[in-house]
Amino acid sequence: MRAGLSSLFFMLCLLGSWALEVRASEGGETKPHNSLPNKKQPLDPYTTADQSNCKTSNNPDIWEEMTVLRDMVMVQKMELLNMESRLRVTEIQADEQKLDLSLTKTSLEELKRNYTAMEESLRTSEKQVEELKKVNMELRVDLKNQTAELLSLEARVAVGDSELQLVMCKMDDLQAQNTAQEAEVTSLTGRMNTIEHRLDSLINVSAKVAFYAALTNSAGVGPYNTATVLKFSKVFTNVGNSYSPRTGYFTAPVKGVYYFRFTICGHTSDGSMGVQLFHNGKSIVFNLQSKYTSAFQYLSNAVILELNVGDELHLVLPEQNAIYDNVNNHSTFSGFLLFNM
Ligand SMILES: *[C@@H]1O[C@H](CO)[C@@H](O)[C@H](O)[C@H]1NC(C)=O
Ligand SMILES: *[C@@H]1O[C@H](CO)[C@@H](O)[C@H](O)[C@H]1NC(C)=O
Ligand SMILES: *[C@@H]1O[C@H](CO)[C@@H](O)[C@H](O)[C@H]1NC(C)=O
Ligand SMILES: *[C@@H]1O[C@H](CO)[C@@H](O)[C@H](O)[C@H]1NC(C)=O
């Protein structure tokens, strides 16, 4: 029993000293509770009970203990209040944290929404970029094709140019050839003319000219009041056809020296017989013979003439003269080319 009481007393003493310490530290800094052992209170209750100051009387001890206890309760209350206020602060802080959290949630949702929207717009942009890429590729292909086409066109134009150049060169060549050929043709024409001329000359040199014709079978011709061209109508020889029985004219086919002769016959008893030779309208010979008998009479002459091409010769019966011919060939006109000139 004694041991139990002294143990309680010891506990109260212990609490009292601790409460005193707490009170002493109120308003100052709070000391940690482990200051208890620093009081160097002996831990064995049996060895320390006799040395305690609180064992003199029983009643004042209880009051003291009560006071100590009240103090302790006060301390506890204070502590409780302190704890309450700290709890309230913590609650407020928790509320704030909650608010913050909800705000954060809201902004997170908004962020999510923004993110989704951004993703959407990014996808759209990506799609657009893809489309643009495609279009770009197509455009590139187009550009390549057009470039290729342009290059091909340029090449073709170049080819055309060179072909044109070639054609122009050829045309120049052809023109030159043409000019050369024209010159050649001119030269050939000249040579041909020369050759033709020489050929003509040769032909003319080898020309054969000889004619012989008698006047008529119908007896007397004349007399007439005017000089009349004699047309020797019986043509026996006419090599080269230079004599025309239709006109009575001889025309020189080539330049040269010619021999001509004529014989005319008179048969009337009274009158005269005659003949006149003309060269290009100019009289060369004018021969007459008076006639007193009816016997045949003849008048004959010959000329050698240098004639140019186209020179003409013919015989004329002078006015009031008469001549004669029949099948016996009394009156004749003949000529031939002696040689060329
Ligand atoms: C969401 O986007 C809107 C406009 O697009 C902007 O005003 C807002 O600040 C954005 N929100 C966040 C949290 O970035
Ligand atoms: C480009 O050219 C190629 C052949 O040269 C052809 O097959 C293709 O169709 C062309 N593309 C366009 C867009 O013209
Ligand atoms: C040759 O005779 C023809 C007519 O038959 C004439 O035109 C030409 O001038 C003559 N040529 C020469 C070289 O005499
Ligand atoms: C007249 O001349 C021609 C040609 O020479 C001749 O054939 C004819 O026999 C001549 N007449 C007479 C009667 O000789």
Short mmCIF file of C-alpha atoms and ligand atoms in Angstrom, two decimals:
data_model
loop_
_atom_site.label_atom_id
_atom_site.label_comp_id
_atom_site.label_asym_id
_atom_site.label_seq_id
_atom_site.Cartn_x
_atom_site.Cartn_y
_atom_site.Cartn_z
CA MET A 1 0.00 0.00 0.00
CA ARG A 2 2.70 2.39 0.90
CA ALA A 3 4.60 1.56 -2.22
CA GLY A 4 1.47 2.38 -4.38
CA LEU A 5 0.93 5.80 -2.79
CA SER A 6 4.51 6.82 -3.06
CA SER A 7 4.45 5.74 -6.69
CA LEU A 8 1.38 8.00 -7.41
CA PHE A 9 3.02 10.84 -5.57
CA PHE A 10 6.10 10.45 -7.64
CA MET A 11 4.05 10.59 -10.82
CA LEU A 12 2.28 13.77 -9.67
CA CYS A 13 5.61 15.37 -8.78
CA LEU A 14 6.88 14.47 -12.18
CA LEU A 15 3.85 15.97 -13.94
CA GLY A 16 4.04 19.08 -11.75
CA SER A 17 7.63 19.79 -12.61
CA TRP A 18 6.87 19.22 -16.32
CA ALA A 19 3.84 21.61 -16.11
CA LEU A 20 6.03 24.23 -14.50
CA GLU A 21 8.47 23.93 -17.27
CA VAL A 22 5.73 24.29 -19.89
CA ARG A 23 4.39 27.41 -18.13
CA ALA A 24 7.86 28.83 -17.94
CA SER A 25 8.24 28.34 -21.69
CA GLU A 26 4.80 29.96 -22.50
CA GLY A 27 5.26 33.11 -24.57
CA GLY A 28 8.81 31.93 -25.21
CA GLU A 29 10.13 29.09 -27.22
CA THR A 30 8.62 25.70 -26.68
CA LYS A 31 11.08 23.20 -25.39
CA PRO A 32 10.85 19.59 -26.51
CA HIS A 33 9.35 17.07 -24.08
CA ASN A 34 12.52 15.08 -23.87
CA SER A 35 13.78 17.69 -21.43
CA LEU A 36 12.24 15.44 -18.80
CA PRO A 37 15.31 13.23 -18.29
CA ASN A 38 17.49 16.34 -18.14
CA LYS A 39 15.95 17.09 -14.69
CA LYS A 40 18.10 14.22 -13.51
CA GLN A 41 15.16 12.74 -11.66
CA PRO A 42 16.06 9.30 -10.25
CA LEU A 43 14.14 6.56 -12.04
CA ASP A 44 13.88 4.14 -9.11
CA PRO A 45 10.83 5.14 -6.98
CA TYR A 46 12.05 3.31 -3.88
CA THR A 47 15.43 5.01 -3.69
CA THR A 48 14.08 8.51 -4.54
CA ALA A 49 10.87 8.66 -2.45
CA ASP A 50 12.71 9.64 0.80
CA GLN A 51 14.62 12.46 -0.84
CA SER A 52 11.40 14.17 -2.19
CA ASN A 53 10.22 17.57 -0.73
CA CYS A 54 6.51 16.60 -1.02
CA LYS A 55 6.18 14.04 1.75
CA THR A 56 5.80 16.41 4.77
CA SER A 57 1.91 16.50 5.04
CA ASN A 58 -1.00 14.77 3.17
CA ASN A 59 -3.70 17.63 2.64
CA PRO A 60 -1.56 20.38 1.22
CA ASP A 61 -0.13 17.68 -1.06
CA ILE A 62 -3.53 16.97 -2.58
CA TRP A 63 -4.16 20.66 -3.24
CA GLU A 64 -0.86 20.94 -4.75
CA GLU A 65 -1.62 17.95 -6.85
CA MET A 66 -4.99 19.41 -7.82
CA THR A 67 -3.35 22.66 -8.80
CA VAL A 68 -0.85 20.72 -10.80
CA LEU A 69 -3.63 18.75 -12.43
CA ARG A 70 -5.62 21.90 -13.22
CA ASP A 71 -2.55 23.38 -14.74
CA MET A 72 -2.10 20.28 -16.71
CA VAL A 73 -5.72 20.45 -17.95
CA MET A 74 -5.19 24.11 -18.84
CA VAL A 75 -2.09 23.14 -20.72
CA GLN A 76 -4.01 20.38 -22.44
CA LYS A 77 -6.81 22.83 -23.33
CA MET A 78 -4.32 25.27 -24.69
CA GLU A 79 -2.75 22.56 -26.66
CA LEU A 80 -6.15 21.43 -27.90
CA LEU A 81 -6.95 24.99 -28.96
CA ASN A 82 -3.64 25.18 -30.60
CA MET A 83 -4.31 21.90 -32.37
CA GLU A 84 -7.82 23.12 -33.38
CA SER A 85 -6.49 26.30 -34.89
CA ARG A 86 -3.79 24.37 -36.67
CA LEU A 87 -6.49 21.94 -37.91
CA ARG A 88 -8.58 24.85 -39.15
CA VAL A 89 -5.61 26.27 -40.96
CA THR A 90 -4.96 22.86 -42.45
CA GLU A 91 -8.64 22.57 -43.48
CA ILE A 92 -8.52 25.97 -45.14
CA GLN A 93 -5.37 24.92 -46.85
CA ALA A 94 -7.07 21.69 -47.95
CA ASP A 95 -10.02 23.67 -49.29
CA GLU A 96 -7.63 25.91 -51.13
CA GLN A 97 -5.88 22.84 -52.45
CA LYS A 98 -9.25 21.42 -53.52
CA LEU A 99 -10.09 24.66 -55.30
CA ASP A 100 -6.70 24.65 -56.88
CA LEU A 101 -7.21 21.07 -57.88
CA SER A 102 -10.60 21.75 -59.45
CA LEU A 103 -9.14 24.79 -61.21
CA THR A 104 -6.29 22.64 -62.38
CA LYS A 105 -8.78 20.01 -63.51
CA THR A 106 -10.78 22.61 -65.39
CA SER A 107 -7.72 24.01 -67.07
CA LEU A 108 -6.52 20.46 -67.73
CA GLU A 109 -9.84 19.72 -69.45
CA GLU A 110 -9.53 22.96 -71.37
CA LEU A 111 -6.01 21.94 -72.24
CA LYS A 112 -7.30 18.57 -73.33
CA ARG A 113 -9.94 20.24 -75.40
CA ASN A 114 -7.38 22.65 -76.82
CA TYR A 115 -5.07 19.72 -77.43
CA THR A 116 -7.85 17.81 -79.21
CA ALA A 117 -8.72 20.87 -81.22
CA MET A 118 -5.08 21.43 -81.97
CA GLU A 119 -4.70 17.79 -82.91
CA GLU A 120 -7.71 18.13 -85.16
CA SER A 121 -6.38 21.26 -86.75
CA LEU A 122 -2.95 19.64 -86.96
CA ARG A 123 -4.50 16.64 -88.72
CA THR A 124 -6.35 18.99 -91.02
CA SER A 125 -3.16 20.91 -91.63
CA GLU A 126 -1.31 17.65 -92.25
CA LYS A 127 -4.03 16.62 -94.69
CA GLN A 128 -3.77 19.98 -96.37
CA VAL A 129 -0.01 19.64 -96.44
CA GLU A 130 -0.41 16.18 -97.99
CA GLU A 131 -2.81 17.59 -100.57
CA LEU A 132 -0.49 20.50 -101.20
CA LYS A 133 2.37 18.03 -101.55
CA LYS A 134 0.33 16.06 -104.04
CA VAL A 135 -0.58 19.21 -105.94
CA ASN A 136 3.03 20.26 -105.75
CA MET A 137 4.12 16.89 -107.10
CA GLU A 138 1.58 17.16 -109.91
CA LEU A 139 2.70 20.68 -110.62
CA ARG A 140 6.29 19.49 -110.59
CA VAL A 141 5.43 16.70 -113.02
CA ASP A 142 3.56 19.23 -115.13
CA LEU A 143 6.48 21.59 -114.95
CA LYS A 144 8.84 18.75 -115.85
CA ASN A 145 6.62 17.75 -118.76
CA GLN A 146 6.31 21.30 -119.90
CA THR A 147 10.01 21.80 -119.53
CA ALA A 148 10.56 18.59 -121.46
CA GLU A 149 8.06 19.72 -124.07
CA LEU A 150 9.68 23.12 -124.21
CA LEU A 151 13.07 21.50 -124.59
CA SER A 152 11.72 19.20 -127.27
CA LEU A 153 10.11 22.19 -128.99
CA GLU A 154 13.35 24.09 -128.71
CA ALA A 155 15.19 21.10 -130.14
CA ARG A 156 12.64 20.87 -132.93
CA VAL A 157 12.92 24.59 -133.56
CA ALA A 158 16.70 24.19 -133.63
CA VAL A 159 16.32 21.26 -136.02
CA GLY A 160 13.87 23.32 -138.07
CA ASP A 161 16.32 26.20 -138.04
CA SER A 162 19.14 23.99 -139.18
CA GLU A 163 16.85 22.40 -141.77
CA LEU A 164 15.81 25.84 -142.88
CA GLN A 165 19.46 26.79 -143.07
CA LEU A 166 20.08 23.65 -145.08
CA VAL A 167 17.12 24.35 -147.33
CA MET A 168 18.29 27.93 -147.72
CA CYS A 169 21.78 26.69 -148.49
CA LYS A 170 20.30 24.22 -150.94
CA MET A 171 18.20 27.00 -152.43
CA ASP A 172 21.29 29.15 -152.72
CA ASP A 173 23.04 26.20 -154.30
CA LEU A 174 20.10 25.67 -156.61
CA GLN A 175 20.04 29.35 -157.45
CA ALA A 176 23.75 29.26 -158.12
CA GLN A 177 23.26 26.10 -160.14
CA ASN A 178 20.36 27.76 -161.92
CA THR A 179 22.50 30.79 -162.69
CA ALA A 180 25.31 28.52 -163.79
CA GLN A 181 22.86 26.51 -165.87
CA GLU A 182 21.41 29.70 -167.32
CA ALA A 183 24.91 30.78 -168.22
CA GLU A 184 25.55 27.33 -169.62
CA VAL A 185 22.27 27.45 -171.52
CA THR A 186 23.22 30.87 -172.85
CA SER A 187 26.63 29.58 -173.79
CA LEU A 188 25.08 26.44 -175.28
CA THR A 189 22.55 28.55 -177.14
CA GLY A 190 25.37 30.67 -178.51
CA ARG A 191 27.31 27.59 -179.45
CA MET A 192 24.18 26.06 -180.95
CA ASN A 193 23.58 29.22 -182.95
CA THR A 194 27.17 29.11 -184.10
CA ILE A 195 26.80 25.43 -184.92
CA GLU A 196 23.49 26.12 -186.69
CA HIS A 197 25.17 28.91 -188.61
CA ARG A 198 28.06 26.61 -189.53
CA LEU A 199 25.60 23.88 -190.40
CA ASP A 200 23.69 26.39 -192.52
CA SER A 201 26.94 27.36 -194.14
CA LEU A 202 27.75 23.73 -194.72
CA ILE A 203 24.28 23.10 -196.05
CA ASN A 204 24.56 26.23 -198.12
CA VAL A 205 28.00 25.20 -199.31
CA SER A 206 26.59 21.87 -200.28
CA ALA A 207 23.49 23.54 -201.70
CA LYS A 208 22.70 22.40 -205.17
CA VAL A 209 21.03 24.94 -207.39
CA ALA A 210 20.14 24.36 -211.03
CA PHE A 211 17.05 25.00 -213.11
CA TYR A 212 15.97 24.74 -216.70
CA ALA A 213 12.55 25.70 -218.08
CA ALA A 214 10.95 26.40 -221.48
CA LEU A 215 8.42 29.16 -222.05
CA THR A 216 5.21 27.58 -223.30
CA ASN A 217 3.55 25.18 -225.74
CA SER A 218 0.97 27.73 -226.82
CA ALA A 219 2.94 29.53 -229.63
CA GLY A 220 3.21 33.35 -229.59
CA VAL A 221 3.55 35.53 -226.53
CA GLY A 222 2.95 39.26 -227.05
CA PRO A 223 3.10 41.91 -228.24
CA TYR A 224 1.74 43.71 -225.15
CA ASN A 225 1.37 47.41 -224.40
CA THR A 226 3.41 47.07 -221.24
CA ALA A 227 6.54 45.18 -220.31
CA THR A 228 5.51 41.74 -219.08
CA VAL A 229 7.33 39.23 -216.84
CA LEU A 230 8.00 36.06 -218.76
CA LYS A 231 6.85 32.91 -216.93
CA PHE A 232 8.71 29.90 -218.30
CA SER A 233 6.01 27.40 -217.49
CA LYS A 234 7.55 24.15 -218.71
CA VAL A 235 9.91 23.31 -215.92
CA PHE A 236 12.24 20.46 -216.76
CA THR A 237 14.88 20.87 -214.10
CA ASN A 238 14.53 22.70 -210.75
CA VAL A 239 17.09 21.36 -208.24
CA GLY A 240 16.66 23.36 -205.00
CA ASN A 241 13.29 24.75 -206.18
CA SER A 242 14.75 28.22 -206.55
CA TYR A 243 12.85 28.97 -209.70
CA SER A 244 9.08 29.60 -209.54
CA PRO A 245 7.10 28.95 -212.78
CA ARG A 246 4.09 30.64 -211.09
CA THR A 247 5.94 34.03 -210.86
CA GLY A 248 8.82 33.53 -213.31
CA TYR A 249 11.29 34.64 -210.60
CA PHE A 250 14.52 32.95 -209.55
CA THR A 251 15.56 33.55 -205.90
CA ALA A 252 19.13 32.80 -204.78
CA PRO A 253 19.03 30.29 -201.91
CA VAL A 254 22.66 30.84 -200.91
CA LYS A 255 25.27 33.45 -201.34
CA GLY A 256 27.40 32.63 -204.31
CA VAL A 257 28.28 33.12 -207.94
CA TYR A 258 25.61 32.03 -210.41
CA TYR A 259 25.50 31.45 -214.08
CA PHE A 260 22.29 32.29 -216.04
CA ARG A 261 21.45 32.03 -219.64
CA PHE A 262 18.38 32.54 -221.86
CA THR A 263 17.34 31.96 -225.44
CA ILE A 264 14.26 33.49 -227.00
CA CYS A 265 12.72 32.77 -230.36
CA GLY A 266 10.89 35.19 -232.66
CA HIS A 267 8.39 33.87 -235.25
CA THR A 268 6.25 36.84 -236.40
CA SER A 269 7.01 38.48 -239.77
CA ASP A 270 6.64 42.10 -238.78
CA GLY A 271 7.82 43.55 -235.48
CA SER A 272 10.62 43.00 -232.99
CA MET A 273 11.62 40.42 -230.49
CA GLY A 274 13.45 41.22 -227.25
CA VAL A 275 14.09 40.34 -223.66
CA GLN A 276 15.28 42.20 -220.53
CA LEU A 277 17.02 40.60 -217.50
CA PHE A 278 16.48 42.15 -214.05
CA HIS A 279 18.46 41.59 -210.90
CA ASN A 280 16.60 42.83 -207.82
CA GLY A 281 14.56 45.17 -210.02
CA LYS A 282 17.65 46.48 -211.77
CA SER A 283 18.14 45.87 -215.52
CA ILE A 284 21.19 43.75 -216.28
CA VAL A 285 20.59 42.88 -219.94
CA PHE A 286 18.27 44.42 -222.53
CA ASN A 287 18.49 42.63 -225.90
CA LEU A 288 16.38 43.33 -229.01
CA GLN A 289 16.19 41.89 -232.50
CA SER A 290 14.21 43.36 -235.45
CA LYS A 291 12.20 40.79 -237.39
CA TYR A 292 11.33 40.95 -241.05
CA THR A 293 10.63 37.33 -241.99
CA SER A 294 8.44 34.68 -240.49
CA ALA A 295 11.41 32.32 -240.08
CA PHE A 296 12.52 31.36 -236.60
CA GLN A 297 15.06 33.72 -235.19
CA TYR A 298 16.89 33.37 -231.84
CA LEU A 299 18.37 35.71 -229.36
CA SER A 300 20.66 34.31 -226.65
CA ASN A 301 22.83 35.63 -223.80
CA ALA A 302 24.38 34.59 -220.53
CA VAL A 303 25.40 36.34 -217.30
CA ILE A 304 27.53 35.42 -214.33
CA LEU A 305 26.30 37.19 -211.21
CA GLU A 306 27.44 37.30 -207.60
CA LEU A 307 24.23 36.98 -205.61
CA ASN A 308 23.39 37.27 -201.96
CA VAL A 309 20.83 35.07 -200.34
CA GLY A 310 17.37 36.18 -201.42
CA ASP A 311 18.53 38.06 -204.46
CA GLU A 312 16.04 37.58 -207.29
CA LEU A 313 16.29 37.44 -211.09
CA HIS A 314 13.60 37.47 -213.78
CA LEU A 315 13.15 38.05 -217.52
CA VAL A 316 10.78 40.63 -218.98
CA LEU A 317 9.22 40.88 -222.46
CA PRO A 318 9.54 44.56 -223.38
CA GLU A 319 6.36 46.33 -224.58
CA GLN A 320 5.41 45.84 -228.26
CA ASN A 321 7.71 42.81 -228.57
CA ALA A 322 6.62 39.28 -229.37
CA ILE A 323 8.25 35.92 -228.90
CA TYR A 324 7.35 32.33 -229.59
CA ASP A 325 7.51 28.79 -228.22
CA ASN A 326 5.93 25.38 -228.67
CA VAL A 327 6.60 21.75 -227.86
CA ASN A 328 10.02 22.03 -229.49
CA ASN A 329 11.38 24.25 -226.68
CA HIS A 330 12.40 27.40 -228.69
CA SER A 331 12.53 29.82 -225.77
CA THR A 332 14.33 28.68 -222.61
CA PHE A 333 15.63 30.12 -219.29
CA SER A 334 18.25 28.28 -217.17
CA GLY A 335 20.79 28.85 -214.43
CA PHE A 336 22.93 27.24 -211.79
CA LEU A 337 25.18 27.98 -208.84
CA LEU A 338 28.79 28.08 -209.91
CA PHE A 339 30.16 28.19 -206.37
CA ASN A 340 29.44 29.47 -202.87
CA MET A 341 30.90 32.68 -201.53
C1 LIG B 1 -7.32 27.21 -75.14
O1 LIG B 1 -7.46 27.92 -76.38
C2 LIG B 1 -8.04 29.23 -76.21
C3 LIG B 1 -8.16 29.82 -77.63
O2 LIG B 1 -7.93 28.90 -78.61
C4 LIG B 1 -7.14 30.10 -75.34
O3 LIG B 1 -7.71 31.39 -75.17
C5 LIG B 1 -6.92 29.43 -74.02
O4 LIG B 1 -6.01 30.18 -73.26
C6 LIG B 1 -6.44 28.01 -74.18
N1 LIG B 1 -6.35 27.38 -72.91
C7 LIG B 1 -5.23 26.88 -72.43
C8 LIG B 1 -5.33 26.28 -71.13
O5 LIG B 1 -4.14 26.91 -73.09
C1 LIG B 2 3.89 13.83 -118.67
O1 LIG B 2 4.47 13.15 -119.74
C2 LIG B 2 4.34 11.74 -119.69
C3 LIG B 2 5.09 11.18 -120.89
O2 LIG B 2 6.00 12.09 -121.43
C4 LIG B 2 2.87 11.35 -119.74
O3 LIG B 2 2.75 9.95 -119.63
C5 LIG B 2 2.15 12.01 -118.60
O4 LIG B 2 0.76 11.78 -118.77
C6 LIG B 2 2.39 13.50 -118.66
N1 LIG B 2 1.77 14.11 -117.54
C7 LIG B 2 1.03 15.21 -117.68
C8 LIG B 2 0.48 15.73 -116.43
O5 LIG B 2 0.86 15.76 -118.76
C1 LIG B 3 22.20 29.47 -195.80
O1 LIG B 3 20.99 29.52 -196.55
C2 LIG B 3 19.86 29.99 -195.80
C3 LIG B 3 18.69 29.88 -196.75
O2 LIG B 3 18.59 28.65 -197.31
C4 LIG B 3 20.12 31.37 -195.31
O3 LIG B 3 19.06 31.79 -194.52
C5 LIG B 3 21.40 31.43 -194.50
O4 LIG B 3 21.74 32.73 -194.14
C6 LIG B 3 22.55 30.83 -195.33
N1 LIG B 3 23.73 30.77 -194.49
C7 LIG B 3 24.93 31.16 -194.91
C8 LIG B 3 26.03 30.99 -193.93
O5 LIG B 3 25.14 31.65 -195.98
C1 LIG B 4 11.28 19.53 -224.90
O1 LIG B 4 12.06 19.32 -223.78
C2 LIG B 4 11.76 18.24 -223.08
C3 LIG B 4 12.69 18.19 -221.88
O2 LIG B 4 14.01 18.15 -222.27
C4 LIG B 4 11.84 17.01 -223.91
O3 LIG B 4 11.43 15.94 -223.13
C5 LIG B 4 11.03 17.13 -225.13
O4 LIG B 4 11.22 15.97 -226.02
C6 LIG B 4 11.48 18.33 -225.91
N1 LIG B 4 10.72 18.44 -227.15
C7 LIG B 4 11.30 18.12 -228.34
C8 LIG B 4 10.44 18.18 -229.55
O5 LIG B 4 12.49 17.81 -228.40
#
